[in-house]
Amino acid sequence: MDMDMFLSIFMMAMMLLYTNCQATTKLHPLILVPGAGGNQLEARLTSEYKSTSLLCNRWYPLKKDSEGWFRIWFDSSVLLAPFTKCFNQRMKLYYQTHLDDYYNAPGVNTRITQFASTKTLLYLDPNLKKTTAYMEPLVNALQEVGYKDGENLFGAPYDFRYGLAAEGHPSHVGSKFLKDLKGLIENASNSNGGKPVILLSHSLGGLYVLQLLNRNSKSWSQKYIKHFIALSTPWGGAVDEMLTFASGNTLGVPLVNPLLVREEQRSSESNMWLLPSPKIFSTNRPLVFTPNVAYSAHDIPKFLKDIGFPEGVLPYISRILPLVDNLTLPQVPITCIIGCGVKTPDTLFYGDGKFDKRPEIVYGDGDGTVNMVSLLALESNSANKSHQPHKVTKLLGVSHTGILKDEIALQKIVEEISCINSENATGISLVSKA
């Protein structure tokens, strides 16, 4: 079914099925916050940049603008092994112990373009729209019910390599994004007659939104936030992230050797944030096995050391553990929409103890990327029980990224937004299945 036919059927279904949630003519402004890798990222090299590869120094990238900026994510040339190595060098972050923070590689500047617009969220590579579409199907569905980019629909792209840290530790890039997102929320509300904002996040974006809400006052949230919709959020991390750290992860990109991007993935501050939380994976059940050692979520410092990444131990213990240990419900109504019934890595077996090889995997329930215990963790493991409405909708067979494209998922998302916009919309704390 092509997209035009789907949208026509979708609109008819909305009219028939959701008459109890008809939206008012004046929609609440809506801000989309993408997940890791969910928006384009640009880079520029300075005279400080030095590479051991002549190709990286002189020939890659193939295309730059007049000021030297080029799209580093996503660029299809990364599929070629020599360029994959260049990509790995330039995307890598460095933790500076004396500054207690993460920084780009020397000589590499990065930037986000078109902040507040959805344009860099639609496709990761605008030259390959069909194969790199990200939020384009969702944005199209939202436009069909009256949302317009730059008027009442906004995007909040960010440098997804960076994360946040526990209180008392700097995170200059992540903290700036929270400041920018807060400003966008206030501007979106003010430019729409003071209507509070609906925040719609995907994956990692939900962790950022949660931190924003919990780091601001209740009065601010009540004034500016109408509702928080979280899609596929890994509240407690994922076992799949241990596979990424141990052996690299191509994230579904064909032809790429995962070992060529493993170094960059290990350096990512946000990937550290997505490791399984001991608070959520609370038993001593091992998640990774080798012939001599078994690692639970409580053993991640030892795991990082044993896979050959000892430099990750200090920032994990000091910055990440205290952050993930404090999972608190925000003081706003929240709806979690998640996939379920999809084979999701649950236990990894490295039979010969070598992490350079792909492990045998035992699968459990989840959305194909995030384990079910993590997807449901916000309510079941929250440090406090908020009186705010909290709803969880499960979508059988919908994957982690498929939730942004699947026809039933899009119907459920727009239905929820229509209910929130409705004059008689109410929040009910429940778990529903579809």
XYZ file of N, CA and C in Angstrom, residues 42 91 148 176 193 201 237 254 278 295 305 326 340 351 356 362 367 385 399 412 425 429:
66
model
N 25.763 17.614 11.160
C 26.791 18.137 10.267
C 28.111 18.321 11.002
N 33.380 10.775 14.426
C 32.212 10.708 15.310
C 32.602 10.392 16.754
N 1.150 21.959 11.205
C 1.985 22.576 10.187
C 3.354 22.902 10.777
N 22.986 22.092 27.202
C 22.574 23.134 26.252
C 21.323 22.702 25.500
N -0.990 31.158 21.331
C -1.998 31.664 22.252
C -1.861 31.184 23.674
N 8.148 12.101 22.018
C 9.536 11.660 21.886
C 9.607 10.247 21.346
N 17.421 1.254 29.962
C 18.464 0.745 29.080
C 18.035 -0.526 28.366
N 23.542 -2.060 6.068
C 24.186 -3.197 5.417
C 25.651 -2.936 5.081
N 21.008 -1.191 36.680
C 20.878 -2.146 37.795
C 19.570 -1.981 38.550
N 28.004 -11.736 33.495
C 27.836 -10.332 33.851
C 26.347 -9.982 33.961
N 35.567 -3.145 31.542
C 37.008 -3.415 31.632
C 37.388 -4.659 30.835
N 17.868 7.217 39.616
C 16.786 8.116 40.023
C 15.775 8.239 38.887
N 5.592 -4.657 21.423
C 5.798 -5.866 22.220
C 5.686 -7.077 21.305
N 30.791 -17.852 23.496
C 31.243 -19.195 23.815
C 32.735 -19.345 23.964
N 35.239 -9.975 19.956
C 35.309 -9.520 18.574
C 34.371 -10.310 17.667
N 19.981 -15.287 23.089
C 18.681 -15.785 23.526
C 17.743 -14.593 23.587
N 10.615 -4.813 22.004
C 10.299 -4.237 20.695
C 11.384 -4.501 19.663
N 5.473 7.842 43.245
C 4.260 7.539 42.507
C 3.469 8.823 42.301
N 7.906 -2.901 16.046
C 9.309 -2.820 16.461
C 9.671 -1.432 16.960
N -2.723 4.867 16.332
C -2.778 4.983 17.793
C -2.161 6.295 18.268
N -11.081 15.526 26.693
C -10.071 14.501 26.903
C -9.730 14.365 28.368
N -5.174 6.165 34.266
C -4.006 5.320 34.490
C -4.392 3.877 34.194
